[in-house]
């Protein structure tokens, strides 16, 4: 595969959706047909159905292991139908969350055994890992303040500050373990400053 796989990660309200759209526009200037934007959970019909369960099935409690299998089921289809074909066609794939989110939310947040997540990662992804990950890092209070006005909180938005602190710490731990791949961006800055830092990294990689 010759394309470039770039993921965006962070806690709620860190600004991933805003910045992935900015990155899409920056990278599309050269060749709009060469960039695709996708997300997890989601990205395929099955993935979007799984997303719906993950976020909105609130009548009965779903535990961390169930979430884990749902996520990797969706990821399997997403990789097969969207990510690998695009990378094989030499495209840049921008993905709003990927497996780092599983380590952070299910591992850090829910306390699921990291070894189990690693096993599923190997089984479903083989060698596939992102080439570059932007971790938009912000204090939990800042992220939650940004999304405060949302009308119907999903299963994650209803979580506690403690939960999101565990998630943030797990993300920072990943960044420490994979410094070549994971670029930590201070997402408590203004939107334009964050955009500028991401742009600089994309430039330094010769992507725009
Ligand atoms: N999940 C999981 O548990 N395990 C997994 O493996 C995966 C996912 C893949 C859905 O993710 C949930 O799935 C997620 C974890 C779980 N739930 N949580 N948390 P999602 O990415 O679709 O949903 P999200 O994280 O809830 O997205 P979000 O709340 O929209 O956050 P965001 O994309 O990072 O933020 P945003 O939409 O770009 O910005 C939010 C607001 O802040 C908006 O009004 C912006 O204008 C504003 N904003 C953005 N940046 C700034 C700055 N820099 N300054 C000021 N205001 C800003």
PDB file of C-alpha atoms and ligand atoms in Angstrom:
ATOM      1  CA  UNK A   1       0.000   0.000   0.000  1.00  0.00           C
ATOM      2  CA  UNK A   2       1.352   3.399  -0.963  1.00  0.00           C
ATOM      3  CA  UNK A   3      -1.170   5.911   0.415  1.00  0.00           C
ATOM      4  CA  UNK A   4      -0.954   7.801   3.699  1.00  0.00           C
ATOM      5  CA  UNK A   5      -3.153   6.977   6.678  1.00  0.00           C
ATOM      6  CA  UNK A   6      -3.732   9.919   9.066  1.00  0.00           C
ATOM      7  CA  UNK A   7      -5.915   9.760  12.179  1.00  0.00           C
ATOM      8  CA  UNK A   8      -7.288  12.430  14.517  1.00  0.00           C
ATOM      9  CA  UNK A   9      -7.772  11.645  18.187  1.00  0.00           C
ATOM     10  CA  UNK A  10      -8.687  13.369  21.420  1.00  0.00           C
ATOM     11  CA  UNK A  11     -11.326  13.622  24.107  1.00  0.00           C
ATOM     12  CA  UNK A  12     -14.773  15.110  23.584  1.00  0.00           C
ATOM     13  CA  UNK A  13     -14.739  18.686  22.374  1.00  0.00           C
ATOM     14  CA  UNK A  14     -11.008  18.633  21.582  1.00  0.00           C
ATOM     15  CA  UNK A  15     -11.849  19.851  18.077  1.00  0.00           C
ATOM     16  CA  UNK A  16     -11.217  16.739  15.955  1.00  0.00           C
ATOM     17  CA  UNK A  17     -14.171  17.225  13.627  1.00  0.00           C
ATOM     18  CA  UNK A  18     -13.269  20.880  13.126  1.00  0.00           C
ATOM     19  CA  UNK A  19      -9.606  20.173  12.433  1.00  0.00           C
ATOM     20  CA  UNK A  20     -10.042  17.080  10.268  1.00  0.00           C
ATOM     21  CA  UNK A  21     -12.241  19.205   8.005  1.00  0.00           C
ATOM     22  CA  UNK A  22      -9.533  21.900   7.922  1.00  0.00           C
ATOM     23  CA  UNK A  23      -6.902  19.273   7.096  1.00  0.00           C
ATOM     24  CA  UNK A  24      -9.144  17.878   4.355  1.00  0.00           C
ATOM     25  CA  UNK A  25      -9.396  21.322   2.770  1.00  0.00           C
ATOM     26  CA  UNK A  26      -5.638  21.938   3.053  1.00  0.00           C
ATOM     27  CA  UNK A  27      -4.768  18.561   1.516  1.00  0.00           C
ATOM     28  CA  UNK A  28      -7.428  18.802  -1.196  1.00  0.00           C
ATOM     29  CA  UNK A  29      -5.925  21.936  -2.728  1.00  0.00           C
ATOM     30  CA  UNK A  30      -3.343  19.863  -4.598  1.00  0.00           C
ATOM     31  CA  UNK A  31      -5.663  17.075  -5.686  1.00  0.00           C
ATOM     32  CA  UNK A  32      -9.199  16.792  -4.284  1.00  0.00           C
ATOM     33  CA  UNK A  33      -9.684  13.252  -5.650  1.00  0.00           C
ATOM     34  CA  UNK A  34      -6.665  12.101  -3.701  1.00  0.00           C
ATOM     35  CA  UNK A  35      -8.041  12.623  -0.178  1.00  0.00           C
ATOM     36  CA  UNK A  36     -10.831  10.793   1.621  1.00  0.00           C
ATOM     37  CA  UNK A  37     -12.451  11.671   4.914  1.00  0.00           C
ATOM     38  CA  UNK A  38     -13.931   8.944   7.079  1.00  0.00           C
ATOM     39  CA  UNK A  39     -14.661   8.175  10.724  1.00  0.00           C
ATOM     40  CA  UNK A  40     -14.962   5.570  13.438  1.00  0.00           C
ATOM     41  CA  UNK A  41     -17.181   4.232  14.619  1.00  0.00           C
ATOM     42  CA  UNK A  42     -18.692   4.461  11.143  1.00  0.00           C
ATOM     43  CA  UNK A  43     -17.347   4.741   7.623  1.00  0.00           C
ATOM     44  CA  UNK A  44     -19.518   1.967   6.142  1.00  0.00           C
ATOM     45  CA  UNK A  45     -23.212   1.072   6.347  1.00  0.00           C
ATOM     46  CA  UNK A  46     -22.482  -1.585   8.978  1.00  0.00           C
ATOM     47  CA  UNK A  47     -20.110   0.770  10.782  1.00  0.00           C
ATOM     48  CA  UNK A  48     -22.722   3.528  10.965  1.00  0.00           C
ATOM     49  CA  UNK A  49     -25.265   1.046  12.366  1.00  0.00           C
ATOM     50  CA  UNK A  50     -22.709   0.028  14.991  1.00  0.00           C
ATOM     51  CA  UNK A  51     -22.073   3.712  15.740  1.00  0.00           C
ATOM     52  CA  UNK A  52     -25.766   4.122  16.386  1.00  0.00           C
ATOM     53  CA  UNK A  53     -25.713   1.300  18.934  1.00  0.00           C
ATOM     54  CA  UNK A  54     -22.471   2.551  20.518  1.00  0.00           C
ATOM     55  CA  UNK A  55     -23.744   6.075  21.019  1.00  0.00           C
ATOM     56  CA  UNK A  56     -27.468   5.765  21.500  1.00  0.00           C
ATOM     57  CA  UNK A  57     -28.437   2.313  22.852  1.00  0.00           C
ATOM     58  CA  UNK A  58     -29.128   3.574  26.362  1.00  0.00           C
ATOM     59  CA  UNK A  59     -32.048   1.372  27.458  1.00  0.00           C
ATOM     60  CA  UNK A  60     -29.758  -1.463  28.602  1.00  0.00           C
ATOM     61  CA  UNK A  61     -26.208  -1.137  29.881  1.00  0.00           C
ATOM     62  CA  UNK A  62     -23.487  -2.054  27.343  1.00  0.00           C
ATOM     63  CA  UNK A  63     -20.211  -3.065  28.948  1.00  0.00           C
ATOM     64  CA  UNK A  64     -16.652  -2.373  27.783  1.00  0.00           C
ATOM     65  CA  UNK A  65     -16.055  -5.810  26.249  1.00  0.00           C
ATOM     66  CA  UNK A  66     -19.252  -5.557  24.210  1.00  0.00           C
ATOM     67  CA  UNK A  67     -18.150  -2.113  23.008  1.00  0.00           C
ATOM     68  CA  UNK A  68     -14.771  -3.576  22.109  1.00  0.00           C
ATOM     69  CA  UNK A  69     -16.228  -6.282  19.857  1.00  0.00           C
ATOM     70  CA  UNK A  70     -18.681  -3.864  18.263  1.00  0.00           C
ATOM     71  CA  UNK A  71     -15.850  -1.444  17.483  1.00  0.00           C
ATOM     72  CA  UNK A  72     -13.584  -4.071  15.970  1.00  0.00           C
ATOM     73  CA  UNK A  73     -16.456  -5.562  13.956  1.00  0.00           C
ATOM     74  CA  UNK A  74     -17.076  -2.142  12.407  1.00  0.00           C
ATOM     75  CA  UNK A  75     -13.340  -1.553  11.993  1.00  0.00           C
ATOM     76  CA  UNK A  76     -12.912  -4.846  10.139  1.00  0.00           C
ATOM     77  CA  UNK A  77     -15.483  -3.842   7.536  1.00  0.00           C
ATOM     78  CA  UNK A  78     -14.161  -0.280   7.362  1.00  0.00           C
ATOM     79  CA  UNK A  79     -10.606  -1.453   6.695  1.00  0.00           C
ATOM     80  CA  UNK A  80     -11.716  -3.939   4.059  1.00  0.00           C
ATOM     81  CA  UNK A  81     -14.174  -1.708   2.201  1.00  0.00           C
ATOM     82  CA  UNK A  82     -12.739   1.790   2.603  1.00  0.00           C
ATOM     83  CA  UNK A  83      -9.290   2.179   4.162  1.00  0.00           C
ATOM     84  CA  UNK A  84      -7.217  -0.503   2.404  1.00  0.00           C
ATOM     85  CA  UNK A  85      -8.689   0.148  -1.069  1.00  0.00           C
ATOM     86  CA  UNK A  86      -8.009   3.889  -0.696  1.00  0.00           C
ATOM     87  CA  UNK A  87      -4.444   3.329   0.510  1.00  0.00           C
ATOM     88  CA  UNK A  88      -3.859   0.857  -2.314  1.00  0.00           C
ATOM     89  CA  UNK A  89      -5.030   3.556  -4.730  1.00  0.00           C
ATOM     90  CA  UNK A  90      -2.343   5.893  -3.303  1.00  0.00           C
ATOM     91  CA  UNK A  91      -4.824   8.182  -1.541  1.00  0.00           C
ATOM     92  CA  UNK A  92      -4.536  10.105   1.719  1.00  0.00           C
ATOM     93  CA  UNK A  93      -7.048   8.693   4.221  1.00  0.00           C
ATOM     94  CA  UNK A  94      -8.126  11.053   7.022  1.00  0.00           C
ATOM     95  CA  UNK A  95      -9.937   9.163   9.761  1.00  0.00           C
ATOM     96  CA  UNK A  96     -11.750  10.785  12.711  1.00  0.00           C
ATOM     97  CA  UNK A  97     -10.700   8.336  15.460  1.00  0.00           C
ATOM     98  CA  UNK A  98      -9.259   4.825  15.034  1.00  0.00           C
ATOM     99  CA  UNK A  99      -7.751   2.179  17.314  1.00  0.00           C
ATOM    100  CA  UNK A 100      -5.994   4.647  19.624  1.00  0.00           C
ATOM    101  CA  UNK A 101      -9.524   5.610  20.693  1.00  0.00           C
ATOM    102  CA  UNK A 102     -10.149   1.988  21.668  1.00  0.00           C
ATOM    103  CA  UNK A 103      -7.002   1.933  23.822  1.00  0.00           C
ATOM    104  CA  UNK A 104      -8.030   5.266  25.356  1.00  0.00           C
ATOM    105  CA  UNK A 105     -11.797   4.793  25.864  1.00  0.00           C
ATOM    106  CA  UNK A 106     -12.239   1.041  26.320  1.00  0.00           C
ATOM    107  CA  UNK A 107      -8.761   0.505  27.839  1.00  0.00           C
ATOM    108  CA  UNK A 108      -8.238   3.710  29.840  1.00  0.00           C
ATOM    109  CA  UNK A 109     -11.863   4.703  30.338  1.00  0.00           C
ATOM    110  CA  UNK A 110     -13.622   1.356  30.848  1.00  0.00           C
ATOM    111  CA  UNK A 111     -10.667  -0.638  32.175  1.00  0.00           C
ATOM    112  CA  UNK A 112     -10.711  -3.340  29.461  1.00  0.00           C
ATOM    113  CA  UNK A 113      -7.486  -5.394  29.416  1.00  0.00           C
ATOM    114  CA  UNK A 114      -5.003  -3.762  27.007  1.00  0.00           C
ATOM    115  CA  UNK A 115      -3.689  -7.196  25.945  1.00  0.00           C
ATOM    116  CA  UNK A 116      -7.119  -8.103  24.600  1.00  0.00           C
ATOM    117  CA  UNK A 117      -7.270  -4.841  22.620  1.00  0.00           C
ATOM    118  CA  UNK A 118      -3.786  -5.528  21.208  1.00  0.00           C
ATOM    119  CA  UNK A 119      -4.797  -9.045  20.163  1.00  0.00           C
ATOM    120  CA  UNK A 120      -7.866  -7.782  18.332  1.00  0.00           C
ATOM    121  CA  UNK A 121      -5.789  -5.023  16.755  1.00  0.00           C
ATOM    122  CA  UNK A 122      -3.394  -7.611  15.315  1.00  0.00           C
ATOM    123  CA  UNK A 123      -6.205  -9.928  14.229  1.00  0.00           C
ATOM    124  CA  UNK A 124      -8.303  -7.265  12.479  1.00  0.00           C
ATOM    125  CA  UNK A 125      -5.616  -4.914  11.190  1.00  0.00           C
ATOM    126  CA  UNK A 126      -2.626  -7.139  10.549  1.00  0.00           C
ATOM    127  CA  UNK A 127       0.248  -4.712  10.003  1.00  0.00           C
ATOM    128  CA  UNK A 128      -2.009  -1.728   9.322  1.00  0.00           C
ATOM    129  CA  UNK A 129      -1.321   1.244  11.630  1.00  0.00           C
ATOM    130  CA  UNK A 130      -1.752   4.973  11.000  1.00  0.00           C
ATOM    131  CA  UNK A 131       1.279   6.689   9.471  1.00  0.00           C
ATOM    132  CA  UNK A 132       0.526   9.844  11.421  1.00  0.00           C
ATOM    133  CA  UNK A 133      -1.828  10.633  14.306  1.00  0.00           C
ATOM    134  CA  UNK A 134      -2.807  14.071  15.549  1.00  0.00           C
ATOM    135  CA  UNK A 135      -3.662  13.887  19.223  1.00  0.00           C
ATOM    136  CA  UNK A 136      -5.623  17.040  19.991  1.00  0.00           C
ATOM    137  CA  UNK A 137      -4.944  17.377  23.662  1.00  0.00           C
ATOM    138  CA  UNK A 138      -6.960  19.590  25.945  1.00  0.00           C
ATOM    139  CA  UNK A 139      -7.831  19.605  29.649  1.00  0.00           C
ATOM    140  CA  UNK A 140     -11.078  17.693  30.171  1.00  0.00           C
ATOM    141  CA  UNK A 141     -12.864  20.736  31.564  1.00  0.00           C
ATOM    142  CA  UNK A 142     -12.080  22.736  28.404  1.00  0.00           C
ATOM    143  CA  UNK A 143     -13.373  19.978  26.098  1.00  0.00           C
ATOM    144  CA  UNK A 144     -16.562  19.430  28.090  1.00  0.00           C
ATOM    145  CA  UNK A 145     -17.262  23.158  28.261  1.00  0.00           C
ATOM    146  CA  UNK A 146     -17.196  23.320  24.452  1.00  0.00           C
ATOM    147  CA  UNK A 147     -19.885  20.670  24.053  1.00  0.00           C
ATOM    148  CA  UNK A 148     -22.009  21.709  27.056  1.00  0.00           C
ATOM    149  CA  UNK A 149     -24.903  23.063  25.013  1.00  0.00           C
ATOM    150  CA  UNK A 150     -25.636  19.790  23.154  1.00  0.00           C
ATOM    151  CA  UNK A 151     -29.274  18.778  23.539  1.00  0.00           C
ATOM    152  CA  UNK A 152     -29.186  14.986  23.743  1.00  0.00           C
ATOM    153  CA  UNK A 153     -25.919  13.691  25.227  1.00  0.00           C
ATOM    154  CA  UNK A 154     -24.828  10.325  23.801  1.00  0.00           C
ATOM    155  CA  UNK A 155     -23.582   7.442  26.000  1.00  0.00           C
ATOM    156  CA  UNK A 156     -20.089   8.930  26.123  1.00  0.00           C
ATOM    157  CA  UNK A 157     -21.084  12.555  26.542  1.00  0.00           C
ATOM    158  CA  UNK A 158     -22.982  11.469  29.652  1.00  0.00           C
ATOM    159  CA  UNK A 159     -19.764  10.099  31.240  1.00  0.00           C
ATOM    160  CA  UNK A 160     -18.020  11.654  34.261  1.00  0.00           C
ATOM    161  CA  UNK A 161     -15.048  14.002  34.370  1.00  0.00           C
ATOM    162  CA  UNK A 162     -13.048  11.170  36.014  1.00  0.00           C
ATOM    163  CA  UNK A 163     -13.779   8.911  33.034  1.00  0.00           C
ATOM    164  CA  UNK A 164     -12.513  11.526  30.570  1.00  0.00           C
ATOM    165  CA  UNK A 165      -9.399  12.124  32.687  1.00  0.00           C
ATOM    166  CA  UNK A 166      -8.576   8.423  32.414  1.00  0.00           C
ATOM    167  CA  UNK A 167      -9.164   8.612  28.652  1.00  0.00           C
ATOM    168  CA  UNK A 168      -6.911  11.663  28.312  1.00  0.00           C
ATOM    169  CA  UNK A 169      -4.143   9.996  30.343  1.00  0.00           C
ATOM    170  CA  UNK A 170      -4.363   6.862  28.208  1.00  0.00           C
ATOM    171  CA  UNK A 171      -4.005   8.993  25.056  1.00  0.00           C
ATOM    172  CA  UNK A 172      -0.963  10.785  26.488  1.00  0.00           C
ATOM    173  CA  UNK A 173       0.518   7.432  27.418  1.00  0.00           C
ATOM    174  CA  UNK A 174       0.113   6.271  23.794  1.00  0.00           C
ATOM    175  CA  UNK A 175       1.790   9.466  22.580  1.00  0.00           C
ATOM    176  CA  UNK A 176       4.727   8.701  24.880  1.00  0.00           C
ATOM    177  CA  UNK A 177       4.994   5.163  23.539  1.00  0.00           C
ATOM    178  CA  UNK A 178       4.758   6.116  19.850  1.00  0.00           C
ATOM    179  CA  UNK A 179       6.417   9.531  19.570  1.00  0.00           C
ATOM    180  CA  UNK A 180       7.299   9.071  15.881  1.00  0.00           C
ATOM    181  CA  UNK A 181       3.687   8.529  14.909  1.00  0.00           C
ATOM    182  CA  UNK A 182       1.654  10.574  17.395  1.00  0.00           C
ATOM    183  CA  UNK A 183       1.914  14.372  17.257  1.00  0.00           C
ATOM    184  CA  UNK A 184       0.433  16.006  20.336  1.00  0.00           C
ATOM    185  CA  UNK A 185      -1.184  19.347  19.526  1.00  0.00           C
ATOM    186  CA  UNK A 186      -2.247  21.779  22.235  1.00  0.00           C
ATOM    187  CA  UNK A 187      -5.951  21.932  21.406  1.00  0.00           C
ATOM    188  CA  UNK A 188      -6.775  24.414  24.155  1.00  0.00           C
ATOM    189  CA  UNK A 189      -5.492  27.103  21.757  1.00  0.00           C
ATOM    190  CA  UNK A 190      -7.771  28.892  19.311  1.00  0.00           C
ATOM    191  CA  UNK A 191      -9.030  27.092  16.190  1.00  0.00           C
ATOM    192  CA  UNK A 192      -6.659  29.005  13.865  1.00  0.00           C
ATOM    193  CA  UNK A 193      -3.598  28.253  16.018  1.00  0.00           C
ATOM    194  CA  UNK A 194      -4.427  24.531  16.092  1.00  0.00           C
ATOM    195  CA  UNK A 195      -5.014  24.557  12.343  1.00  0.00           C
ATOM    196  CA  UNK A 196      -1.642  26.277  11.827  1.00  0.00           C
ATOM    197  CA  UNK A 197       0.225  23.631  13.839  1.00  0.00           C
ATOM    198  CA  UNK A 198      -1.428  20.803  11.925  1.00  0.00           C
ATOM    199  CA  UNK A 199      -0.691  22.544   8.627  1.00  0.00           C
ATOM    200  CA  UNK A 200       2.983  22.840   9.610  1.00  0.00           C
ATOM    201  CA  UNK A 201       3.216  19.104  10.326  1.00  0.00           C
ATOM    202  CA  UNK A 202       1.526  18.245   7.001  1.00  0.00           C
ATOM    203  CA  UNK A 203       3.948  20.569   5.208  1.00  0.00           C
ATOM    204  CA  UNK A 204       6.952  19.025   6.958  1.00  0.00           C
ATOM    205  CA  UNK A 205       5.812  15.604   5.698  1.00  0.00           C
ATOM    206  CA  UNK A 206       5.569  16.901   2.138  1.00  0.00           C
ATOM    207  CA  UNK A 207       1.821  16.276   2.002  1.00  0.00           C
ATOM    208  CA  UNK A 208       0.810  19.791   0.966  1.00  0.00           C
TER     209      UNK A 208
HETATM  210  N1  LIG B   1     -15.262   5.634  20.671  1.00  0.00           N
HETATM  211  C1  LIG B   1     -14.772   4.680  21.542  1.00  0.00           C
HETATM  212  O1  LIG B   1     -15.182   4.604  22.699  1.00  0.00           O
HETATM  213  N2  LIG B   1     -13.845   3.807  21.091  1.00  0.00           N
HETATM  214  C2  LIG B   1     -13.374   3.824  19.812  1.00  0.00           C
HETATM  215  O2  LIG B   1     -12.531   2.985  19.448  1.00  0.00           O
HETATM  216  C3  LIG B   1     -13.890   4.841  18.931  1.00  0.00           C
HETATM  217  C4  LIG B   1     -14.824   5.732  19.400  1.00  0.00           C
HETATM  218  C5  LIG B   1     -13.398   4.887  17.517  1.00  0.00           C
HETATM  219  C6  LIG B   1     -17.942   9.066  19.164  1.00  0.00           C
HETATM  220  O3  LIG B   1     -16.793   9.714  18.709  1.00  0.00           O
HETATM  221  C7  LIG B   1     -17.654   8.297  20.415  1.00  0.00           C
HETATM  222  O4  LIG B   1     -17.119   6.998  20.124  1.00  0.00           O
HETATM  223  C8  LIG B   1     -16.606   8.944  21.256  1.00  0.00           C
HETATM  224  C9  LIG B   1     -15.717   7.821  21.776  1.00  0.00           C
HETATM  225  C10 LIG B   1     -16.284   6.580  21.183  1.00  0.00           C
HETATM  226  N3  LIG B   1     -17.276   9.629  22.273  1.00  0.00           N
HETATM  227  N4  LIG B   1     -16.685  10.394  22.987  1.00  0.00           N
HETATM  228  N5  LIG B   1     -16.175  11.101  23.656  1.00  0.00           N
HETATM  229  P1  LIG B   1     -16.887  11.073  17.906  1.00  0.00           P
HETATM  230  O5  LIG B   1     -15.497  11.422  17.553  1.00  0.00           O
HETATM  231  O6  LIG B   1     -17.833  10.980  16.813  1.00  0.00           O
HETATM  232  O7  LIG B   1     -17.557  12.070  18.912  1.00  0.00           O
HETATM  233  P2  LIG B   1     -16.986  13.118  19.847  1.00  0.00           P
HETATM  234  O8  LIG B   1     -15.625  12.962  20.375  1.00  0.00           O
HETATM  235  O9  LIG B   1     -18.069  13.174  20.826  1.00  0.00           O
HETATM  236  O10 LIG B   1     -16.892  14.383  18.896  1.00  0.00           O
HETATM  237  P3  LIG B   1     -17.087  15.827  19.405  1.00  0.00           P
HETATM  238  O11 LIG B   1     -17.678  15.922  20.755  1.00  0.00           O
HETATM  239  O12 LIG B   1     -17.807  16.547  18.336  1.00  0.00           O
HETATM  240  O13 LIG B   1     -15.647  16.382  19.589  1.00  0.00           O
HETATM  241  P4  LIG B   1     -14.650  16.976  18.545  1.00  0.00           P
HETATM  242  O14 LIG B   1     -14.912  16.423  17.188  1.00  0.00           O
HETATM  243  O15 LIG B   1     -13.322  16.781  19.080  1.00  0.00           O
HETATM  244  O16 LIG B   1     -14.996  18.535  18.555  1.00  0.00           O
HETATM  245  P5  LIG B   1     -15.612  19.510  17.422  1.00  0.00           P
HETATM  246  O17 LIG B   1     -16.976  18.995  16.979  1.00  0.00           O
HETATM  247  O18 LIG B   1     -14.625  19.803  16.395  1.00  0.00           O
HETATM  248  O19 LIG B   1     -15.801  20.817  18.314  1.00  0.00           O
HETATM  249  C11 LIG B   1     -16.718  20.863  19.362  1.00  0.00           C
HETATM  250  C12 LIG B   1     -17.120  22.344  19.585  1.00  0.00           C
HETATM  251  O20 LIG B   1     -15.970  23.072  20.014  1.00  0.00           O
HETATM  252  C13 LIG B   1     -17.612  23.046  18.319  1.00  0.00           C
HETATM  253  O21 LIG B   1     -18.586  23.975  18.692  1.00  0.00           O
HETATM  254  C14 LIG B   1     -16.363  23.765  17.795  1.00  0.00           C
HETATM  255  O22 LIG B   1     -16.661  24.915  17.060  1.00  0.00           O
HETATM  256  C15 LIG B   1     -15.674  24.118  19.095  1.00  0.00           C
HETATM  257  N6  LIG B   1     -14.206  24.146  18.980  1.00  0.00           N
HETATM  258  C16 LIG B   1     -13.413  23.275  18.322  1.00  0.00           C
HETATM  259  N7  LIG B   1     -12.113  23.626  18.443  1.00  0.00           N
HETATM  260  C17 LIG B   1     -12.092  24.733  19.221  1.00  0.00           C
HETATM  261  C18 LIG B   1     -11.032  25.575  19.704  1.00  0.00           C
HETATM  262  N8  LIG B   1      -9.748  25.315  19.423  1.00  0.00           N
HETATM  263  N9  LIG B   1     -11.364  26.614  20.476  1.00  0.00           N
HETATM  264  C19 LIG B   1     -12.656  26.871  20.783  1.00  0.00           C
HETATM  265  N10 LIG B   1     -13.710  26.133  20.338  1.00  0.00           N
HETATM  266  C20 LIG B   1     -13.421  25.076  19.569  1.00  0.00           C
END
